[in-house]
PDB file of C-alpha atoms in Angstrom:
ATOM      1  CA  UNK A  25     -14.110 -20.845  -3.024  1.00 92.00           C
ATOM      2  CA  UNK A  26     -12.820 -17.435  -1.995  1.00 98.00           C
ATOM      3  CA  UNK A  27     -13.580 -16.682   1.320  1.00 98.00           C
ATOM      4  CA  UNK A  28     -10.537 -13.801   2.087  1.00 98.00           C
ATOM      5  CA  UNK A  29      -9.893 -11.169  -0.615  1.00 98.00           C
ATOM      6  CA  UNK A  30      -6.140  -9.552   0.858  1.00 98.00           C
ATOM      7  CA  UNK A  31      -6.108  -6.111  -0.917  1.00 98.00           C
ATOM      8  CA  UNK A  32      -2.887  -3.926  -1.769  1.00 98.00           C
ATOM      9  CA  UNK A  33      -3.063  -0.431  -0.786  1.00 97.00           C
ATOM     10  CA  UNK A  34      -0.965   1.856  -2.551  1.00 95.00           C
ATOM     11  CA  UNK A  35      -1.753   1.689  -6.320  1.00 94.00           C
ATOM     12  CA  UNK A  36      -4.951  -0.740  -5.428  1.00 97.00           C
ATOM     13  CA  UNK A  37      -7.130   0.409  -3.042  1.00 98.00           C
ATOM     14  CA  UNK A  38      -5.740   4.247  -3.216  1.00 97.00           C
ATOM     15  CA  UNK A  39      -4.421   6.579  -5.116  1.00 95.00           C
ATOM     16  CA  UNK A  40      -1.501   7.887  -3.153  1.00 93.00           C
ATOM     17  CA  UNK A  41       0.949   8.584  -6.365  1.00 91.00           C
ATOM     18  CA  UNK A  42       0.476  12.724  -5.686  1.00 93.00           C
ATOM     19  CA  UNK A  43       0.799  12.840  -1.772  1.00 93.00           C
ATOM     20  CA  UNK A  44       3.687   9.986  -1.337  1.00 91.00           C
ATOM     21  CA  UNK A  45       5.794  12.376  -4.262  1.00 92.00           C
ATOM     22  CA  UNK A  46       4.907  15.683  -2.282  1.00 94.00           C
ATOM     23  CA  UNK A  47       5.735  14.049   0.863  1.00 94.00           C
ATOM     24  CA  UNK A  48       8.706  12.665  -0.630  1.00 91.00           C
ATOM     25  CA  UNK A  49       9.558  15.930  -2.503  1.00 93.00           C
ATOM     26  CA  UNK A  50       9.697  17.528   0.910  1.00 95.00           C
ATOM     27  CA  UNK A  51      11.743  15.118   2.611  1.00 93.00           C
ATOM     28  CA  UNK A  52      14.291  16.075  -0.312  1.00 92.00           C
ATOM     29  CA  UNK A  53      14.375  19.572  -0.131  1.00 94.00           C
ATOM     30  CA  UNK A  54      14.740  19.600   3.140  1.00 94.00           C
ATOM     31  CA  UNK A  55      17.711  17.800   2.958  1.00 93.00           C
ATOM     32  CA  UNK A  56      18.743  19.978  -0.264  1.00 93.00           C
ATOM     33  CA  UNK A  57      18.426  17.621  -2.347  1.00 91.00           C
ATOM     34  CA  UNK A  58      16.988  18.192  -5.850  1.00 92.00           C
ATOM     35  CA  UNK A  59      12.946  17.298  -6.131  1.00 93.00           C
ATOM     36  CA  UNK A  60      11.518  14.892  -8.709  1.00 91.00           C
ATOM     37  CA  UNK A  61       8.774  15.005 -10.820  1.00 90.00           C
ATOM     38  CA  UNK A  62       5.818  12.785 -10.397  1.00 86.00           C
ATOM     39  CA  UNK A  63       6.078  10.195 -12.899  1.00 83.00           C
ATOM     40  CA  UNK A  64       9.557   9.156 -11.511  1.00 82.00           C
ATOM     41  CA  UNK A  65       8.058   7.985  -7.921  1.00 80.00           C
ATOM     42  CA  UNK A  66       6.509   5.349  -9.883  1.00 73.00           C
ATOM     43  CA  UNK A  67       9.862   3.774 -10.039  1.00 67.00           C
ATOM     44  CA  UNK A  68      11.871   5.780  -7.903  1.00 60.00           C
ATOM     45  CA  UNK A  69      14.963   4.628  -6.412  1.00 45.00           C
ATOM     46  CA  UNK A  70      17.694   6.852  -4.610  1.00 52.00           C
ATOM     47  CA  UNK A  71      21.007   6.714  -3.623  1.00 51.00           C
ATOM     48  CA  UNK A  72      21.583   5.586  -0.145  1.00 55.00           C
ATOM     49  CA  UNK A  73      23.322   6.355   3.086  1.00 68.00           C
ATOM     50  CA  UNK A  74      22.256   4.742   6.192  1.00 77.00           C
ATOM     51  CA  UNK A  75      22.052   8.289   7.801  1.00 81.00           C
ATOM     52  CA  UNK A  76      20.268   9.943   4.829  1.00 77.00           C
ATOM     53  CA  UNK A  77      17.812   7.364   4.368  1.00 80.00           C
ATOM     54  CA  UNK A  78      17.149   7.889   8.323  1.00 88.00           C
ATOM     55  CA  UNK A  79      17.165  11.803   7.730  1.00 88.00           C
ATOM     56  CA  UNK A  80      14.694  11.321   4.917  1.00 88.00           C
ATOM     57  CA  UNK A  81      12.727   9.153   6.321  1.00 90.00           C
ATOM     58  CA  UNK A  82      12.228  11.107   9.321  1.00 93.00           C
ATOM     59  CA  UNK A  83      11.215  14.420   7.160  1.00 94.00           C
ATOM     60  CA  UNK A  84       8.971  12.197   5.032  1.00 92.00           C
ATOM     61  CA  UNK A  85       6.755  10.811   8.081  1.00 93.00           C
ATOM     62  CA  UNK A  86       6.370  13.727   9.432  1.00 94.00           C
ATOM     63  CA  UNK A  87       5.144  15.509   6.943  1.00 95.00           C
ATOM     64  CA  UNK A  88       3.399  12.267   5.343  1.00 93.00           C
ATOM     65  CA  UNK A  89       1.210  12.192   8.798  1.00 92.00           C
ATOM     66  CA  UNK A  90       0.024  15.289   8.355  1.00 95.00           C
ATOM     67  CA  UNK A  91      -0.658  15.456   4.565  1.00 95.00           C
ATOM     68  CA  UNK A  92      -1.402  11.749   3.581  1.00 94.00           C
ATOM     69  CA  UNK A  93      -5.038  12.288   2.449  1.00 95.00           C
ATOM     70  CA  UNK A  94      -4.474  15.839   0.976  1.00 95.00           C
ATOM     71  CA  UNK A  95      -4.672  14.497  -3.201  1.00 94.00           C
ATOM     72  CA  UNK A  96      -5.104  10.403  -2.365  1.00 96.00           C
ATOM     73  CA  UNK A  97      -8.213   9.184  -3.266  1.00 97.00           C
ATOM     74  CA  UNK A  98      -9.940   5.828  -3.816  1.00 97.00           C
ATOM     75  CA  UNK A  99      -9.855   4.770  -7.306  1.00 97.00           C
ATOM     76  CA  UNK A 100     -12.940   4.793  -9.151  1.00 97.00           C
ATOM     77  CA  UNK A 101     -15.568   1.693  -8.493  1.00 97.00           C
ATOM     78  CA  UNK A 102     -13.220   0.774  -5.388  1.00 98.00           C
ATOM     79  CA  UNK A 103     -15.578   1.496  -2.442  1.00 97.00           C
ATOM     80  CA  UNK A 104     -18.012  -0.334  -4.574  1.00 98.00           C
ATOM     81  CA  UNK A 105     -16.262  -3.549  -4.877  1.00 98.00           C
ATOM     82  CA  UNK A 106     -15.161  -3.774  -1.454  1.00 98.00           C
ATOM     83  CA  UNK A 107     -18.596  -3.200   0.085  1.00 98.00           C
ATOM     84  CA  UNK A 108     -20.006  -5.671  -2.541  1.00 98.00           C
ATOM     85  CA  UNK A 109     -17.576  -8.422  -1.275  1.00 98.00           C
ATOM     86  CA  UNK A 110     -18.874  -7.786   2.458  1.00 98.00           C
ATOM     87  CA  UNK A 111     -22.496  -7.861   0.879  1.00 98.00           C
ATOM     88  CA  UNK A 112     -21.293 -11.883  -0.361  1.00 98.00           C
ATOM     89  CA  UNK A 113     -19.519 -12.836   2.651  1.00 98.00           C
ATOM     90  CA  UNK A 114     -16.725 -12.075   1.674  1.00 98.00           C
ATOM     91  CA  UNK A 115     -13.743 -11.029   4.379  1.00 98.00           C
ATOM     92  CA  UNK A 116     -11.551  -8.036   3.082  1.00 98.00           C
ATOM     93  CA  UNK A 117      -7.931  -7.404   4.718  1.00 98.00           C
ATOM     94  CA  UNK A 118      -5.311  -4.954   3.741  1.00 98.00           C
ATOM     95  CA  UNK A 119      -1.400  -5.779   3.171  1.00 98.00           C
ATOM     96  CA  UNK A 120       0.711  -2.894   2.575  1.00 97.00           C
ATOM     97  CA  UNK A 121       4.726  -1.953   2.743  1.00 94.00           C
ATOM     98  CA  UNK A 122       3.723   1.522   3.804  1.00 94.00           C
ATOM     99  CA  UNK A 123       4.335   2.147   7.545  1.00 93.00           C
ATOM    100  CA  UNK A 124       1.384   0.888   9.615  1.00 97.00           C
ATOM    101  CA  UNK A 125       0.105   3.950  11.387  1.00 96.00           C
ATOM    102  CA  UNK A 126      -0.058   5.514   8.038  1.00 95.00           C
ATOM    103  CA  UNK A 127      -1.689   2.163   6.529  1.00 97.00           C
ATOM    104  CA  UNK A 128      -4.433   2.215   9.442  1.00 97.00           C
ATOM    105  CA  UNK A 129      -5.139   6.015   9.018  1.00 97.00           C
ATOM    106  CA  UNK A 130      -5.540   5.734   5.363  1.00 97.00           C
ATOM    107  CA  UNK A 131      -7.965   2.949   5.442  1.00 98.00           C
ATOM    108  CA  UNK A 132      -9.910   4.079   8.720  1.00 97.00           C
ATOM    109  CA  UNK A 133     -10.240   7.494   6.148  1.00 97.00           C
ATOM    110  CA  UNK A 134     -11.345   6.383   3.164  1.00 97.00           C
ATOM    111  CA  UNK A 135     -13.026   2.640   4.209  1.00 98.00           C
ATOM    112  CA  UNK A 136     -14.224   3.367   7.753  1.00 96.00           C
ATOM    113  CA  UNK A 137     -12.978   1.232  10.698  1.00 93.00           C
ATOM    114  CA  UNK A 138     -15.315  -1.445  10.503  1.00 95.00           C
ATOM    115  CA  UNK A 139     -14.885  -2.681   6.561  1.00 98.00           C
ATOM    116  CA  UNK A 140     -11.046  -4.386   6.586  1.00 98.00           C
ATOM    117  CA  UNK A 141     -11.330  -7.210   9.257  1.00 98.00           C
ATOM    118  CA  UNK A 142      -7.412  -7.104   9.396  1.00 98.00           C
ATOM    119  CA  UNK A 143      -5.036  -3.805   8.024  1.00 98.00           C
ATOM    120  CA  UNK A 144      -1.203  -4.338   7.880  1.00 98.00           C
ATOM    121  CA  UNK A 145       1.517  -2.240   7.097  1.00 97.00           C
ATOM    122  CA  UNK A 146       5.484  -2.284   7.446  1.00 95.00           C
ATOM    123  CA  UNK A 147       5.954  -3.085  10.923  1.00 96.00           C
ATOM    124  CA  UNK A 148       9.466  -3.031  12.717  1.00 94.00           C
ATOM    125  CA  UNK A 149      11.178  -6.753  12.661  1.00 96.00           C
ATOM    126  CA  UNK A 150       9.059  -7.662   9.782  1.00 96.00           C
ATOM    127  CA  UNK A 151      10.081  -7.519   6.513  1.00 96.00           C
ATOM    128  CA  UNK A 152       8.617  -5.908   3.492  1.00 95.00           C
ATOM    129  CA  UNK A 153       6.363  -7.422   0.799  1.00 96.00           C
ATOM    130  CA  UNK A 154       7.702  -9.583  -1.079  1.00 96.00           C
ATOM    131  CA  UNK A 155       8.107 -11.549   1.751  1.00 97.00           C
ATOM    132  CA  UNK A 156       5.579 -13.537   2.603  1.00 98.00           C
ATOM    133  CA  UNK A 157       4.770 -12.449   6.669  1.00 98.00           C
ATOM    134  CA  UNK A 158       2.572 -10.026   6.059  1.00 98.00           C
ATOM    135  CA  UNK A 159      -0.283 -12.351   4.511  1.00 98.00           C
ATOM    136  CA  UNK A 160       0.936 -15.217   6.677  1.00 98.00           C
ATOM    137  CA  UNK A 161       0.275 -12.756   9.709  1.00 98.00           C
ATOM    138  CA  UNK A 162      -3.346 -12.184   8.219  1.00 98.00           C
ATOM    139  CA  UNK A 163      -4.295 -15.577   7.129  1.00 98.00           C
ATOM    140  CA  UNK A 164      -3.356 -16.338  10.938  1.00 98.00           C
ATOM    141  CA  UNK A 165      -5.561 -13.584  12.759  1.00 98.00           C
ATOM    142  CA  UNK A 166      -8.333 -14.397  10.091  1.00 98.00           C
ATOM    143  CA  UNK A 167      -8.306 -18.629  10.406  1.00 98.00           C
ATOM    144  CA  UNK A 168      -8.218 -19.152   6.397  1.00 98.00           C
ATOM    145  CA  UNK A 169      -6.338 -20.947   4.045  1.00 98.00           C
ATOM    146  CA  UNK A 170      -4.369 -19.807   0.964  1.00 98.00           C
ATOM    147  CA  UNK A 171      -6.350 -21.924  -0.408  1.00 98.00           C
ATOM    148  CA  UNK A 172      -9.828 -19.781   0.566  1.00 98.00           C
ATOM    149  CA  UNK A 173      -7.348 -16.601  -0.162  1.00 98.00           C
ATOM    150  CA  UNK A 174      -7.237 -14.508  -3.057  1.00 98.00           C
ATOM    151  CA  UNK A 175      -4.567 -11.490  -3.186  1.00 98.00           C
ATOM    152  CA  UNK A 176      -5.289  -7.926  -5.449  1.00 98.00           C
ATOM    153  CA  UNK A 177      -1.987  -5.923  -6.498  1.00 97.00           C
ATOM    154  CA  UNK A 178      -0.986  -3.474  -8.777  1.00 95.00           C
ATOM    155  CA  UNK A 179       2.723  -4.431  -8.852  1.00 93.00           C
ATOM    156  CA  UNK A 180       5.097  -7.267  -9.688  1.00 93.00           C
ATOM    157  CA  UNK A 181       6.264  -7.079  -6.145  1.00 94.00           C
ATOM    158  CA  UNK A 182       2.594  -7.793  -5.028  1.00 96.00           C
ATOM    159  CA  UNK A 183       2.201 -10.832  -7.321  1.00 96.00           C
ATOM    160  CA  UNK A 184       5.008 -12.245  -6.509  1.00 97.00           C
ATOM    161  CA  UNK A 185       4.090 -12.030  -2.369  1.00 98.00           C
ATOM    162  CA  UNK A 186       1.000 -13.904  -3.798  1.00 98.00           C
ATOM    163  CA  UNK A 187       3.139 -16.668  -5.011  1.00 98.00           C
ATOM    164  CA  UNK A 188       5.486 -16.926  -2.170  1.00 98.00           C
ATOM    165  CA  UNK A 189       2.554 -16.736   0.320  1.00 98.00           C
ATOM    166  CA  UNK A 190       0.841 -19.395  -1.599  1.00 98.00           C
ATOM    167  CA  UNK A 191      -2.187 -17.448  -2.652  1.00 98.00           C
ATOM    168  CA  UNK A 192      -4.178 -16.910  -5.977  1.00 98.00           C
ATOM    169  CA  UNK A 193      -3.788 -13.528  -7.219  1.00 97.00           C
ATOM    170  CA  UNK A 194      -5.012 -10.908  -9.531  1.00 97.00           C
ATOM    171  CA  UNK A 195      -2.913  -8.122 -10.874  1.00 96.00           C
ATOM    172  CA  UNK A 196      -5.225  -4.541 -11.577  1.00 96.00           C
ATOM    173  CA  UNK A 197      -3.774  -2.363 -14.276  1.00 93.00           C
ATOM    174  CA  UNK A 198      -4.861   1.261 -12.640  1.00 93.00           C
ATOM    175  CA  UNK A 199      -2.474   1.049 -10.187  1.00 90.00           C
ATOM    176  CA  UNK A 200       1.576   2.544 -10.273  1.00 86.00           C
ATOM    177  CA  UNK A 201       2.587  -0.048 -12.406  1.00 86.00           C
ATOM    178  CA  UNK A 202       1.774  -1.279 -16.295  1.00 86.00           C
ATOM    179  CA  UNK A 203      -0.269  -4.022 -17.149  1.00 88.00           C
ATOM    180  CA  UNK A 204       3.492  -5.513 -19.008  1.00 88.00           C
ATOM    181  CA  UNK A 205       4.827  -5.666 -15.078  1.00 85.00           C
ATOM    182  CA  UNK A 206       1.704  -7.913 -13.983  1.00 84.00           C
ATOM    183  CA  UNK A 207       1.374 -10.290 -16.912  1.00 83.00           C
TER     184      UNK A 207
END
């Protein structure tokens, strides 16, 4: 019996496609480097430096803070869902790569403070979805088993923390990724 639904955010919960590319589109030119158009952050990877990744970081939180919620939105039927698994008993949490104080603004927006019992981002020391941690970390503060756990994702990398945490999972085709990545 599930008893925990864990819930991706980016691509699950939220559609944050428009305001992660502007807020990564500013980080860029900034930093003069050349802007990319929005399909590409679906995949996007970069070239790296440890000091521009640090530069562009920096840019991209800063304006992220301020302009997270500007075009994101809940997909369609979400708010629905996750109310009608508190209606059943049902105890929601949120495991996300995105940085936490960004995570717990983004939920506290859209969900209210009172609707995720536990909301997790990328937190320093921890490491990153696929790694298992972050759903360890919330099956610990909630008492339940995998077992009693069922993970939602849009990606492969979210499926495959489900299987390295242990946990049942289902793979939802509006998110960033195609429905290919999840089967």
């Amino acid at each position: 019996m599930t008893r925990l639904v864990i819930f991706d955010l980016d691509g699950t919960l939220l559609d944050t496609i428009d305001d992660l590319a502007a807020s990564t589109n500013y980080a860029l030119r900034r930093n003069g480097y050349p802007e990319h158009e929005l399909a590409a952050y679906r995949y996007f990877v970069a070239e790296r430096s440890a000091q521009n990744v640090e530069r562009l970081r920096r840019d991209f939180v800063e304006y992220y803070t301020e302009h997270s919620a500007d075009l994101t939105k809940p997909y369609r039927g979400i708010r629905e869902t996750v109310s009608e698994l508190g209606r059943r008993g049902i105890v929601r949490a949120v495991a996300s790569n995105k940085y936490q104080a960004a995570t717990e603004k983004l939920v506290a927006h859209f969900f209210g403070e009172e609707t995720f019992r536990v909301v997790l981002g990328q937190r320093e020391g921890i490491a990153p979805k696929p790694d298992p941690t972050i759903v360890r970390d919330i099956l610990s503060r909630t008492g339940f088993a995998p077992a009693e756990t069922l993970y939602v994702g849009d990606s492969c990398v979210d499926m495959q923390t489900a299987l390295n945490g242990g946990l049942r999972s289902v793979g939802v085709s509006w998110g960033f990724r195609p429905r290919v990545e999840l089967e």
